[in-house]
Amino acid sequence: MATYTAADGAVLHADVLGRDDGPTLLVLADGAAAHPAYLGDLAGMGERYRLVVPHMRGVGRSRDAPLASRWDQADDVDRLRAALGLDRCTLVAHSAGTRLAVAHAARFPGRLAAQVLVTPPAEYLVDVPSDAAALLAARAQEPAVAAALAALEEEPDLTDDDTFTAWRVRSAALGYARWDATTQAHARGMRYAVAAARTYMAGETPADLHERLRAVTAPTLVVAGERDVSTGVAPVLAVAGLFARGEAVVVEGSGHFPFVEQPAAFRAAVDPFLARVLA
């Protein structure tokens, strides 16, 4: 566990996993809502890299820190980079955690060495028709998917983190390409923080965001799940085009969590990119 101090004096925390002598990756979990434990070591990436995984404001060991939007928490990421003694950092971000990665890239482009954006939400970034509805229609008759859709139709109980987490778990089957023992166990291990999620998503997208992202010269890999009904595939792949050195890859047989569902294929997609850019 590492600690670092934010600009407002808040003491924030991060898990440190993997090889102490490996290249450092800053790993950003889903939004500020999910406790980062669900990431594990990203399909064994800790065997090669040092993974530094911040507990974002309102989550886990940083639970008592004042809450902030993703645009403001970009400064926290840069503070963590500095605390680790890195001139530039390499980010791996998952799901809504990519919103923070995008905010960081827009605010601190010169301090980014490379980034991997795994199944990013894309609707606020690109105007590309989504194929998510078609992907969902192909699975609508699966009992687990039908039950998850019924759960989504309920009003989420925002009373506290436990009730919100229970609602999210009931709809979790939509996040995976298959609903088996592995994915069910992974879904049951997810934990969410309601207040952190609300504040994280607050704030207007900067009007010049696209111009800022086009100025980012750090290599960027965008990873899509072939059967991701959360984001679709086409909009996710289009995100790579926002960056001067963007590229994209699709992990077949995967939904929103390729490092859980298809760990070997996920590593086959990500490892060559990181080896190339970190060299």
XYZ file of N, CA and C in Angstrom:
837
model
N 0.846 -1.196 0.000
C 0.000 0.000 0.000
C 0.879 1.244 0.000
N 0.540 2.189 -0.883
C 1.232 3.469 -0.941
C 0.244 4.575 -0.583
N 0.762 5.655 -0.020
C -0.061 6.829 0.233
C 0.580 8.036 -0.448
N -0.258 9.005 -0.798
C 0.219 10.232 -1.408
C -0.754 11.334 -1.053
N -0.302 12.570 -1.176
C -1.101 13.714 -0.752
C -1.589 14.494 -1.960
N -2.901 14.756 -1.971
C -3.510 15.505 -3.062
C -3.308 17.002 -2.860
N -3.671 17.765 -3.870
C -3.478 19.215 -3.807
C -4.275 19.845 -2.679
N -5.421 19.246 -2.320
C -6.240 19.801 -1.240
C -5.840 19.259 0.125
N -4.749 18.517 0.187
C -4.269 17.981 1.451
C -4.809 16.616 1.801
N -5.736 16.081 1.009
C -6.286 14.755 1.286
C -5.205 13.696 1.128
N -5.197 12.742 2.053
C -4.278 11.611 1.963
C -4.990 10.486 1.223
N -4.452 10.095 0.081
C -5.049 9.079 -0.774
C -4.186 7.821 -0.756
N -4.804 6.726 -1.130
C -4.147 5.425 -1.006
C -4.126 4.689 -2.342
N -3.166 3.803 -2.496
C -3.073 2.966 -3.689
C -2.498 1.614 -3.302
N -3.018 0.559 -3.917
C -2.427 -0.771 -3.771
C -1.221 -0.870 -4.700
N -0.201 -1.576 -4.248
C 0.977 -1.839 -5.077
C 1.112 -3.351 -5.199
N 0.981 -3.844 -6.420
C 0.976 -5.282 -6.677
C 2.069 -5.629 -7.683
N 2.386 -6.908 -7.740
C 3.266 -7.386 -8.800
C 4.740 -7.216 -8.498
N 5.547 -7.103 -9.549
C 7.006 -7.086 -9.427
C 7.507 -5.725 -8.998
N 8.266 -5.709 -7.932
C 8.839 -4.443 -7.472
C 9.807 -3.862 -8.496
N 10.463 -4.725 -9.274
C 11.458 -4.253 -10.234
C 10.897 -4.155 -11.651
N 9.582 -4.311 -11.802
C 8.989 -4.241 -13.134
C 8.608 -2.826 -13.507
N 8.371 -2.563 -14.785
C 7.864 -1.249 -15.201
C 6.545 -0.951 -14.491
N 6.344 0.308 -14.136
C 5.162 0.695 -13.372
C 3.993 1.022 -14.291
N 2.839 0.445 -13.962
C 1.583 0.781 -14.612
C 0.643 1.351 -13.564
N 0.056 2.509 -13.839
C -1.010 3.036 -12.988
C -2.324 2.481 -13.527
N -3.079 1.816 -12.672
C -4.276 1.087 -13.092
C -5.496 1.748 -12.476
N -6.432 2.184 -13.325
C -7.615 2.911 -12.883
C -8.843 2.022 -13.022
N -9.540 1.829 -11.896
C -10.704 0.947 -11.866
C -11.943 1.644 -12.405
N -13.007 0.868 -12.535
C -14.280 1.321 -13.091
C -14.847 2.500 -12.312
N -14.853 3.652 -12.949
C -15.418 4.840 -12.339
C -14.769 5.139 -11.002
N -15.527 5.778 -10.101
C -15.114 5.818 -8.713
C -16.021 4.904 -7.924
N -16.926 4.219 -8.630
C -17.945 3.449 -7.926
C -17.445 2.093 -7.466
N -16.553 1.469 -8.202
C -16.152 0.095 -7.920
C -14.859 0.049 -7.122
N -14.873 -0.766 -6.081
C -13.628 -1.011 -5.346
C -12.653 -1.706 -6.304
N -11.401 -1.272 -6.350
C -10.489 -1.791 -7.387
C -10.077 -3.240 -7.219
N -10.482 -3.893 -6.129
C -10.093 -5.289 -5.936
C -10.570 -6.177 -7.082
N -11.644 -5.780 -7.781
C -12.190 -6.619 -8.849
C -11.206 -6.784 -10.008
N -10.234 -5.892 -10.102
C -9.266 -5.969 -11.194
C -8.289 -7.127 -11.020
N -8.114 -7.584 -9.760
C -7.088 -8.586 -9.516
C -5.734 -8.072 -9.951
N -4.974 -8.916 -10.637
C -3.686 -8.455 -11.187
C -3.749 -8.405 -12.708
N -4.961 -8.144 -13.235
C -5.158 -7.983 -14.678
C -4.611 -9.176 -15.461
N -5.169 -10.336 -15.162
C -4.834 -11.563 -15.896
C -3.351 -11.903 -15.810
N -2.765 -11.653 -14.651
C -1.371 -12.033 -14.434
C -0.351 -10.993 -14.828
N -0.776 -9.772 -15.123
C 0.181 -8.750 -15.531
C 1.153 -8.384 -14.413
N 0.788 -8.703 -13.167
C 1.703 -8.457 -12.064
C 2.972 -9.279 -12.130
N 2.960 -10.341 -12.920
C 4.178 -11.140 -13.083
C 5.260 -10.375 -13.837
N 4.843 -9.369 -14.606
C 5.786 -8.620 -15.441
C 5.926 -7.167 -15.014
N 4.866 -6.604 -14.423
C 4.827 -5.176 -14.133
C 4.569 -4.927 -12.649
N 4.922 -3.715 -12.222
C 4.462 -3.216 -10.923
C 3.159 -2.480 -11.169
N 2.095 -2.954 -10.557
C 0.768 -2.373 -10.735
C 0.449 -1.487 -9.541
N 0.240 -0.221 -9.797
C -0.137 0.730 -8.750
C -1.595 1.107 -9.005
N -2.456 0.724 -8.065
C -3.903 0.819 -8.270
C -4.494 1.773 -7.235
N -4.785 3.020 -7.603
C -5.311 3.956 -6.618
C -6.732 3.606 -6.177
N -6.979 3.826 -4.888
C -8.340 3.839 -4.365
C -8.822 5.271 -4.538
N -9.720 5.484 -5.472
C -10.135 6.852 -5.763
C -10.998 7.416 -4.640
N -11.176 8.694 -4.666
C -11.881 9.387 -3.581
C -13.262 8.768 -3.329
N -13.498 8.473 -2.061
C -14.769 7.888 -1.667
C -14.816 6.389 -1.737
N -13.712 5.739 -2.093
C -13.675 4.295 -2.303
C -12.573 3.679 -1.444
N -12.868 2.519 -0.851
C -11.848 1.744 -0.153
C -11.105 2.544 0.887
N -9.787 2.500 0.839
C -8.965 3.187 1.841
C -8.939 4.696 1.647
N -9.428 5.165 0.507
C -9.564 6.616 0.285
C -11.008 7.072 0.523
N -11.745 6.272 1.244
C -13.175 6.532 1.411
C -13.457 7.871 2.082
N -12.617 8.286 3.010
C -12.884 9.504 3.768
C -12.375 10.779 3.089
N -11.755 10.645 1.934
C -11.263 11.836 1.225
C -12.436 12.631 0.663
N -12.327 13.954 0.611
C -13.388 14.753 -0.017
C -13.637 14.283 -1.444
N -14.899 14.211 -1.834
C -15.249 13.711 -3.158
C -14.939 14.745 -4.239
N -14.738 14.259 -5.462
C -14.420 15.145 -6.582
C -14.802 14.465 -7.875
N -15.019 15.272 -8.902
C -15.342 14.726 -10.216
C -14.101 14.127 -10.863
N -14.322 13.397 -11.930
C -13.185 12.803 -12.648
C -12.276 13.874 -13.213
N -12.828 15.023 -13.591
C -11.997 16.093 -14.137
C -11.044 16.612 -13.074
N -11.520 16.716 -11.838
C -10.657 17.173 -10.753
C -9.704 16.075 -10.294
N -10.162 14.817 -10.341
C -9.296 13.726 -9.896
C -8.150 13.453 -10.863
N -8.191 14.046 -12.047
C -7.027 13.941 -12.934
C -5.782 14.486 -12.247
N -5.965 15.497 -11.409
C -4.832 16.033 -10.659
C -4.315 15.019 -9.647
N -5.224 14.197 -9.069
C -4.791 13.152 -8.144
C -3.892 12.147 -8.849
N -4.262 11.794 -10.085
C -3.431 10.862 -10.850
C -2.045 11.447 -11.071
N -1.995 12.730 -11.396
C -0.690 13.345 -11.618
C 0.108 13.428 -10.325
N -0.552 13.656 -9.211
C 0.134 13.652 -7.912
C 0.700 12.271 -7.602
N -0.048 11.226 -7.925
C 0.459 9.869 -7.716
C 1.671 9.615 -8.597
N 1.603 10.047 -9.848
C 2.774 9.916 -10.735
C 4.000 10.549 -10.117
N 3.849 11.773 -9.604
C 4.980 12.478 -9.008
C 5.474 11.769 -7.758
N 4.536 11.258 -6.948
C 4.927 10.570 -5.717
C 5.723 9.302 -6.004
N 5.475 8.698 -7.156
C 6.199 7.493 -7.548
C 7.535 7.819 -8.219
N 7.832 9.088 -8.405
C 9.092 9.494 -9.008
C 9.147 9.285 -10.503
N 7.988 9.317 -11.168
C 7.929 9.094 -12.611
C 7.831 10.422 -13.350
N 8.674 10.609 -14.366
C 8.539 11.787 -15.228
C 7.263 11.704 -16.049
N 6.974 10.499 -16.539
C 5.753 10.247 -17.295
C 5.196 8.908 -16.841
N 3.904 8.742 -16.930
C 3.281 7.512 -16.441
C 2.595 6.762 -17.574
N 2.455 5.457 -17.374
C 1.696 4.604 -18.276
C 0.434 4.166 -17.546
N -0.722 4.445 -18.152
C -2.008 4.155 -17.534
C -2.671 2.958 -18.205
N -3.305 2.124 -17.382
C -4.231 1.100 -17.861
C -5.539 1.363 -17.133
N -6.591 1.671 -17.874
C -7.869 2.040 -17.267
C -8.972 1.159 -17.815
N -9.926 0.829 -16.944
C -11.036 -0.038 -17.332
C -12.367 0.685 -17.210
N -13.242 0.473 -18.165
C -14.625 0.928 -18.127
C -14.685 2.425 -17.834
N -15.510 2.839 -16.854
C -15.620 4.264 -16.559
C -14.340 4.844 -15.987
N -13.406 3.984 -15.584
C -12.087 4.483 -15.203
C -11.377 5.139 -16.368
N -11.782 4.771 -17.596
C -11.196 5.429 -18.767
C -11.619 6.891 -18.855
N -12.749 7.241 -18.226
C -13.135 8.663 -18.198
C -12.080 9.477 -17.453
N -11.549 8.919 -16.379
C -10.484 9.596 -15.641
C -9.197 9.613 -16.464
N -8.907 8.515 -17.141
C -7.716 8.484 -17.995
C -7.802 9.543 -19.090
N -8.974 9.688 -19.686
C -9.167 10.706 -20.729
C -8.996 12.102 -20.145
N -9.553 12.333 -18.949
C -9.393 13.632 -18.299
C -7.924 13.913 -18.008
N -7.198 12.889 -17.556
C -5.769 13.054 -17.275
C -5.003 13.370 -18.551
N -5.297 12.638 -19.627
C -4.603 12.886 -20.895
C -4.865 14.298 -21.399
N -6.103 14.773 -21.218
C -6.447 16.118 -21.683
C -5.759 17.188 -20.857
N -5.599 16.955 -19.571
C -5.028 17.973 -18.692
C -3.508 17.905 -18.611
N -2.945 16.697 -18.735
C -1.492 16.528 -18.549
C -0.887 15.696 -19.678
N -1.034 16.114 -20.914
C -0.560 15.278 -22.027
C 0.940 15.024 -21.993
N 1.713 15.972 -21.503
C 3.157 15.801 -21.483
C 3.653 14.860 -20.419
N 2.772 14.442 -19.507
C 3.168 13.550 -18.419
C 2.652 12.134 -18.624
N 2.190 11.857 -19.829
C 1.663 10.546 -20.171
C 2.608 9.863 -21.145
N 3.077 8.666 -20.767
C 3.957 7.901 -21.650
C 3.159 7.039 -22.618
N 2.090 6.420 -22.121
C 1.234 5.559 -22.937
C -0.011 5.255 -22.120
N -1.061 4.781 -22.808
C -2.264 4.400 -22.074
C -2.999 3.285 -22.800
N -3.648 2.457 -21.993
C -4.499 1.386 -22.490
C -5.891 1.638 -21.938
N -6.867 1.806 -22.821
C -8.247 2.067 -22.438
C -9.067 0.813 -22.727
N -9.493 0.131 -21.664
C -10.159 -1.160 -21.789
C -11.670 -0.965 -21.694
N -12.380 -1.363 -22.732
C -13.842 -1.249 -22.859
C -14.362 0.096 -22.351
N -13.893 1.184 -22.963
C -14.314 2.513 -22.505
C -15.725 2.863 -22.947
N -16.516 3.528 -22.097
C -17.744 4.150 -22.582
C -17.370 5.228 -23.590
N -18.089 5.274 -24.698
C -17.648 6.127 -25.805
C -18.663 7.166 -26.225
N -19.872 7.136 -25.631
C -20.937 7.985 -26.150
C -20.633 9.467 -26.021
N -19.807 9.839 -25.046
C -19.483 11.252 -24.864
C -18.272 11.674 -25.692
N -17.646 10.714 -26.356
C -16.428 10.991 -27.107
C -16.623 10.961 -28.620
N -17.433 10.036 -29.102
C -17.577 9.857 -30.548
C -19.054 9.791 -30.921
N -19.347 10.243 -32.130
C -20.706 10.209 -32.655
C -20.790 9.083 -33.674
N -20.766 7.859 -33.154
C -20.801 6.665 -34.001
C -21.988 5.818 -33.560
N -22.853 5.404 -34.486
C -24.001 4.575 -34.100
C -23.543 3.332 -33.337
N -24.185 3.076 -32.215
C -23.781 1.952 -31.386
C -24.411 0.654 -31.869
N -23.652 -0.418 -31.796
C -24.159 -1.745 -32.105
C -24.518 -2.510 -30.839
N -24.579 -1.816 -29.702
C -24.877 -2.486 -28.440
C -26.260 -3.131 -28.453
N -27.245 -2.462 -29.037
C -28.600 -3.014 -29.059
C -28.653 -4.323 -29.838
N -27.927 -4.387 -30.946
C -27.898 -5.623 -31.732
C -27.206 -6.743 -30.969
N -26.148 -6.414 -30.271
C -25.459 -7.421 -29.464
C -26.369 -7.939 -28.358
N -27.118 -7.030 -27.751
C -28.034 -7.431 -26.692
C -29.178 -8.281 -27.239
N -29.706 -7.908 -28.394
C -30.813 -8.668 -28.978
C -30.417 -10.111 -29.254
N -29.168 -10.317 -29.594
C -28.693 -11.673 -29.874
C -28.659 -12.535 -28.621
N -28.723 -11.907 -27.456
C -28.634 -12.660 -26.196
C -29.893 -12.538 -25.348
N -30.884 -11.856 -25.856
C -32.047 -11.508 -25.032
C -32.782 -12.726 -24.496
N -32.678 -13.879 -25.163
C -33.403 -15.066 -24.717
C -32.651 -15.862 -23.659
N -31.428 -15.477 -23.359
C -30.700 -16.173 -22.304
C -31.342 -15.830 -20.956
N -31.647 -16.827 -20.126
C -32.321 -16.545 -18.854
C -31.597 -15.535 -17.983
N -30.287 -15.649 -17.901
C -29.538 -14.719 -17.044
C -29.611 -13.298 -17.581
N -29.598 -13.159 -18.895
C -29.683 -11.830 -19.497
C -31.078 -11.249 -19.291
N -32.107 -12.065 -19.462
C -33.478 -11.597 -19.234
C -33.654 -11.133 -17.788
N -33.093 -11.880 -16.834
C -33.195 -11.489 -15.429
C -32.441 -10.191 -15.166
N -31.311 -10.040 -15.802
C -30.533 -8.814 -15.620
C -31.272 -7.607 -16.187
N -31.923 -7.787 -17.333
C -32.695 -6.694 -17.914
C -33.866 -6.312 -17.015
N -34.480 -7.302 -16.398
C -35.571 -7.017 -15.456
C -35.053 -6.219 -14.265
N -33.859 -6.540 -13.787
C -33.281 -5.799 -12.670
C -33.007 -4.355 -13.059
N -32.566 -4.135 -14.298
C -32.280 -2.777 -14.749
C -33.537 -1.920 -14.828
N -34.672 -2.570 -15.034
C -35.926 -1.826 -15.109
C -36.386 -1.331 -13.734
N -35.823 -1.901 -12.667
C -36.156 -1.449 -11.322
C -35.471 -0.105 -11.045
N -36.039 0.647 -10.154
C -35.347 1.832 -9.662
C -34.227 1.370 -8.732
N -32.990 1.785 -8.966
C -31.912 1.352 -8.065
C -32.128 1.906 -6.664
N -31.857 1.078 -5.676
C -31.958 1.499 -4.280
C -30.654 2.191 -3.902
N -30.714 3.510 -3.729
C -29.525 4.302 -3.433
C -29.389 4.594 -1.944
N -30.073 3.785 -1.122
C -30.039 4.013 0.325
C -28.625 3.999 0.854
N -27.860 3.022 0.457
C -26.475 2.914 0.908
C -25.700 2.067 -0.099
N -24.416 1.885 0.160
C -23.568 1.158 -0.780
C -23.995 -0.298 -0.935
N -24.450 -0.922 0.156
C -24.825 -2.338 0.089
C -26.043 -2.543 -0.803
N -27.054 -1.697 -0.661
C -28.262 -1.877 -1.477
C -27.973 -1.559 -2.944
N -27.142 -0.555 -3.195
C -26.776 -0.238 -4.572
C -25.970 -1.378 -5.183
N -25.033 -1.931 -4.418
C -24.231 -3.058 -4.900
C -25.122 -4.248 -5.215
N -26.106 -4.526 -4.365
C -27.007 -5.658 -4.613
C -27.754 -5.494 -5.924
N -28.185 -4.275 -6.211
C -28.872 -4.015 -7.482
C -27.927 -4.211 -8.658
N -26.708 -3.717 -8.522
C -25.737 -3.880 -9.602
C -25.430 -5.361 -9.850
N -25.328 -6.140 -8.793
C -25.031 -7.566 -8.946
C -26.181 -8.283 -9.647
N -27.435 -7.879 -9.376
C -28.579 -8.522 -10.032
C -28.568 -8.288 -11.543
N -27.978 -7.203 -11.969
C -27.918 -6.917 -13.408
C -26.555 -7.254 -14.014
N -25.710 -7.919 -13.253
C -24.312 -8.091 -13.658
C -24.126 -8.979 -14.870
N -25.056 -9.890 -15.148
C -24.867 -10.815 -16.273
C -24.693 -10.085 -17.590
N -25.209 -8.859 -17.686
C -25.059 -8.088 -18.921
C -23.611 -7.704 -19.184
N -22.783 -7.746 -18.174
C -21.401 -7.320 -18.337
C -20.478 -8.374 -18.918
N -20.980 -9.596 -19.046
C -20.121 -10.703 -19.457
C -20.696 -11.388 -20.695
N -19.819 -11.941 -21.508
C -20.270 -12.655 -22.702
C -20.867 -14.011 -22.347
N -20.506 -14.539 -21.216
C -21.086 -15.798 -20.735
C -21.275 -15.681 -19.226
N -22.254 -16.394 -18.711
C -22.594 -16.318 -17.287
C -22.339 -17.695 -16.683
N -21.085 -17.922 -16.311
C -20.682 -19.218 -15.778
C -20.112 -19.031 -14.378
N -19.516 -20.065 -13.830
C -19.023 -20.000 -12.454
C -17.966 -18.911 -12.291
N -17.114 -18.744 -13.287
C -16.048 -17.742 -13.190
C -16.615 -16.329 -13.174
N -17.501 -16.035 -14.102
C -18.030 -14.672 -14.182
C -18.994 -14.384 -13.032
N -19.754 -15.389 -12.600
C -20.652 -15.178 -11.469
C -19.862 -14.867 -10.200
N -18.774 -15.586 -9.981
C -17.948 -15.321 -8.805
C -17.332 -13.930 -8.882
N -16.899 -13.542 -10.064
C -16.320 -12.208 -10.229
C -17.358 -11.136 -9.931
N -18.569 -11.306 -10.445
C -19.623 -10.319 -10.223
C -19.971 -10.203 -8.740
N -20.005 -11.314 -8.039
C -20.340 -11.274 -6.607
C -19.282 -10.548 -5.793
N -18.081 -10.449 -6.315
C -17.005 -9.774 -5.600
C -16.958 -8.272 -5.810
N -17.797 -7.744 -6.696
C -17.803 -6.303 -6.965
C -18.441 -5.549 -5.804
N -17.889 -4.381 -5.500
C -18.448 -3.507 -4.469
C -18.447 -2.075 -5.002
N -19.531 -1.333 -4.723
C -19.713 -0.003 -5.293
C -19.944 1.040 -4.202
N -19.555 2.267 -4.498
C -19.728 3.396 -3.587
C -20.616 4.436 -4.261
N -21.822 4.613 -3.745
C -22.823 5.448 -4.398
C -22.396 6.911 -4.471
N -22.022 7.495 -3.326
C -21.698 8.927 -3.312
C -20.503 9.222 -4.209
N -19.515 8.348 -4.183
C -18.338 8.546 -5.024
C -18.706 8.518 -6.498
N -19.608 7.604 -6.871
C -20.003 7.491 -8.280
C -20.711 8.745 -8.751
N -21.620 9.262 -7.927
C -22.359 10.461 -8.320
C -21.420 11.638 -8.550
N -20.500 11.851 -7.635
C -19.611 12.999 -7.754
C -18.614 12.809 -8.888
N -18.137 11.589 -9.059
C -17.200 11.274 -10.124
C -17.765 11.660 -11.493
N -19.054 11.407 -11.684
C -19.678 11.661 -12.976
C -20.115 13.112 -13.150
N -19.966 13.921 -12.126
C -20.392 15.318 -12.204
C -19.401 16.130 -13.047
N -19.830 17.318 -13.415
C -18.955 18.208 -14.176
C -19.184 18.110 -15.669
N -19.099 19.245 -16.321
C -19.314 19.298 -17.761
C -18.066 18.867 -18.526
N -18.295 18.177 -19.642
C -17.183 17.835 -20.526
C -16.637 19.109 -21.158
N -15.331 19.346 -21.091
C -14.779 20.569 -21.689
C -15.129 20.688 -23.167
N -15.477 21.870 -23.577
C -15.881 22.090 -24.971
C -14.746 21.762 -25.944
N -13.510 21.913 -25.509
C -12.374 21.678 -26.389
C -11.724 20.313 -26.159
N -12.486 19.357 -25.595
C -11.889 18.059 -25.259
C -11.290 17.379 -26.480
N -11.982 17.369 -27.605
C -11.470 16.695 -28.797
C -10.151 17.317 -29.262
N -10.076 18.631 -29.218
C -8.833 19.299 -29.610
C -7.689 18.900 -28.664
N -7.994 18.818 -27.387
C -6.960 18.416 -26.423
C -6.491 16.991 -26.679
N -7.425 16.094 -26.962
C -7.042 14.697 -27.178
C -6.258 14.526 -28.469
N -6.576 15.301 -29.485
C -5.798 15.222 -30.728
C -4.357 15.664 -30.517
N -4.121 16.455 -29.481
C -2.770 16.923 -29.192
C -1.974 15.928 -28.353
N -2.622 14.861 -27.876
C -1.928 13.846 -27.081
C -1.078 12.988 -28.007
N 0.208 12.949 -27.764
C 1.102 12.173 -28.629
C 1.473 10.821 -28.040
N 1.069 10.532 -26.810
C 1.381 9.242 -26.199
C 0.632 8.123 -26.933
N 1.275 6.991 -27.176
C 0.579 5.862 -27.802
C -0.619 5.430 -26.959
N -1.724 5.134 -27.626
C -2.962 4.766 -26.952
C -3.531 3.509 -27.592
N -3.790 2.494 -26.761
C -4.432 1.268 -27.227
C -5.834 1.214 -26.638
N -6.826 1.017 -27.492
C -8.220 0.869 -27.061
C -8.616 -0.592 -27.244
N -9.129 -1.197 -26.179
C -9.491 -2.615 -26.179
C -11.004 -2.742 -26.082
N -11.609 -3.405 -27.061
C -13.052 -3.651 -27.072
C -13.326 -5.126 -26.822
N -14.479 -5.411 -26.198
C -14.950 -6.782 -26.067
C -15.917 -7.098 -27.190
N -15.707 -8.198 -27.870
C -16.500 -8.538 -29.057
C -18.000 -8.592 -28.761
N -18.376 -8.949 -27.534
C -19.789 -9.114 -27.182
C -20.175 -8.194 -26.028
N -19.596 -7.027 -25.994
C -19.840 -6.092 -24.898
C -21.129 -5.314 -25.154
N -22.206 -5.720 -24.477
C -23.482 -5.036 -24.672
C -23.539 -3.729 -23.888
N -22.556 -3.475 -23.027
C -22.518 -2.231 -22.263
C -22.103 -1.057 -23.135
N -21.112 -1.273 -23.980
C -20.546 -0.183 -24.774
C -20.728 -0.365 -26.268
N -21.023 -1.602 -26.694
C -20.934 -1.896 -28.108
C -19.478 -2.042 -28.525
N -19.282 -2.273 -29.798
C -17.929 -2.433 -30.336
C -17.542 -1.247 -31.218
N -18.399 -0.879 -32.143
C -18.064 0.179 -33.101
C -17.688 1.501 -32.431
N -18.450 1.992 -31.448
C -18.053 3.263 -30.817
C -16.725 3.155 -30.083
N -16.474 2.007 -29.471
C -15.224 1.834 -28.733
C -14.034 1.893 -29.686
N -14.133 1.196 -30.794
C -13.035 1.215 -31.758
C -12.797 2.624 -32.296
N -13.853 3.405 -32.418
C -13.715 4.763 -32.939
C -12.941 5.672 -31.999
N -12.906 5.337 -30.716
C -12.175 6.163 -29.742
C -10.700 6.267 -30.111
N -10.150 5.202 -30.667
C -8.727 5.224 -31.029
C -8.424 6.346 -32.009
N -9.391 6.700 -32.849
C -9.171 7.747 -33.830
C -9.079 9.141 -33.255
N -9.380 9.296 -31.983
C -9.267 10.611 -31.347
C -7.834 10.969 -31.013
N -6.956 9.963 -31.005
C -5.579 10.173 -30.576
C -4.628 10.055 -31.765
N -3.601 10.882 -31.747
C -2.657 10.900 -32.865
C -1.992 9.546 -33.077
N -1.764 8.810 -31.992
C -1.104 7.503 -32.081
C -2.009 6.431 -31.487
N -3.282 6.482 -31.856
C -4.255 5.536 -31.344
C -4.353 4.286 -32.192
N -4.600 3.166 -31.540
C -4.858 1.903 -32.221
C -5.869 1.119 -31.403
N -6.496 0.134 -32.003
C -7.568 -0.581 -31.337
C -7.483 -2.068 -31.628
N -8.050 -2.856 -30.712
C -8.073 -4.303 -30.850
C -9.365 -4.813 -30.230
N -9.894 -5.900 -30.777
C -11.100 -6.539 -30.259
C -10.718 -7.883 -29.639
N -11.149 -8.106 -28.406
C -10.944 -9.399 -27.751
C -12.183 -10.249 -28.008
N -12.024 -11.306 -28.771
C -13.164 -12.146 -29.138
C -13.658 -12.947 -27.932
N -14.958 -13.217 -27.943
C -15.553 -14.021 -26.883
C -15.612 -13.334 -25.550
N -15.532 -12.009 -25.553
C -15.492 -11.261 -24.298
C -16.569 -10.199 -24.267
N -17.031 -9.911 -23.047
C -17.907 -8.787 -22.818
C -17.124 -7.611 -22.284
N -17.562 -7.078 -21.144
C -16.997 -5.849 -20.600
C -15.740 -6.078 -19.762
N -15.422 -7.338 -19.472
C -14.294 -7.654 -18.583
C -13.344 -8.638 -19.263
N -12.653 -8.243 -20.313
C -11.824 -9.203 -21.053
C -10.713 -9.834 -20.230
N -10.202 -9.143 -19.237
C -9.130 -9.707 -18.417
C -9.639 -10.827 -17.510
N -10.957 -10.918 -17.317
C -11.581 -12.006 -16.565
C -12.070 -13.094 -17.506
N -12.736 -12.694 -18.596
C -13.393 -13.646 -19.480
C -12.441 -14.337 -20.441
N -11.489 -13.600 -20.958
C -10.536 -14.137 -21.936
C -9.128 -13.664 -21.562
N -8.606 -14.141 -20.435
C -7.322 -13.601 -19.955
C -6.166 -13.774 -20.926
N -6.087 -14.926 -21.589
C -4.978 -15.139 -22.524
C -5.087 -14.199 -23.720
N -6.291 -14.044 -24.253
C -6.481 -13.143 -25.395
C -6.258 -11.692 -24.986
N -6.660 -11.352 -23.777
C -6.417 -9.993 -23.283
C -4.921 -9.706 -23.219
N -4.164 -10.634 -22.660
C -2.716 -10.436 -22.582
C -2.093 -10.401 -23.976
N -2.594 -11.213 -24.882
C -2.062 -11.218 -26.240
C -2.303 -9.891 -26.945
N -3.354 -9.194 -26.539
C -3.647 -7.891 -27.127
C -2.829 -6.780 -26.502
N -2.640 -6.853 -25.182
C -2.041 -5.737 -24.451
C -0.527 -5.849 -24.333
N -0.018 -7.047 -24.109
C 1.419 -7.201 -23.841
C 2.307 -6.679 -24.974
N 2.025 -7.021 -26.238
C 2.912 -6.505 -27.309
C 2.903 -4.985 -27.385
N 1.757 -4.388 -27.184
C 1.672 -2.922 -27.191
C 2.546 -2.340 -26.093
N 2.412 -2.833 -24.869
C 3.196 -2.280 -23.766
C 4.678 -2.539 -23.957
N 5.027 -3.724 -24.457
C 6.441 -4.018 -24.686
C 7.037 -3.033 -25.684
N 6.263 -2.711 -26.706
C 6.742 -1.801 -27.743
C 6.885 -0.372 -27.218
N 5.863 0.121 -26.540
C 5.893 1.520 -26.140
C 6.809 1.750 -24.944
N 6.959 0.739 -24.087
C 7.822 0.911 -22.921
C 9.289 0.695 -23.264
N 9.532 0.047 -24.387
C 10.923 -0.141 -24.801
C 11.570 1.198 -25.107
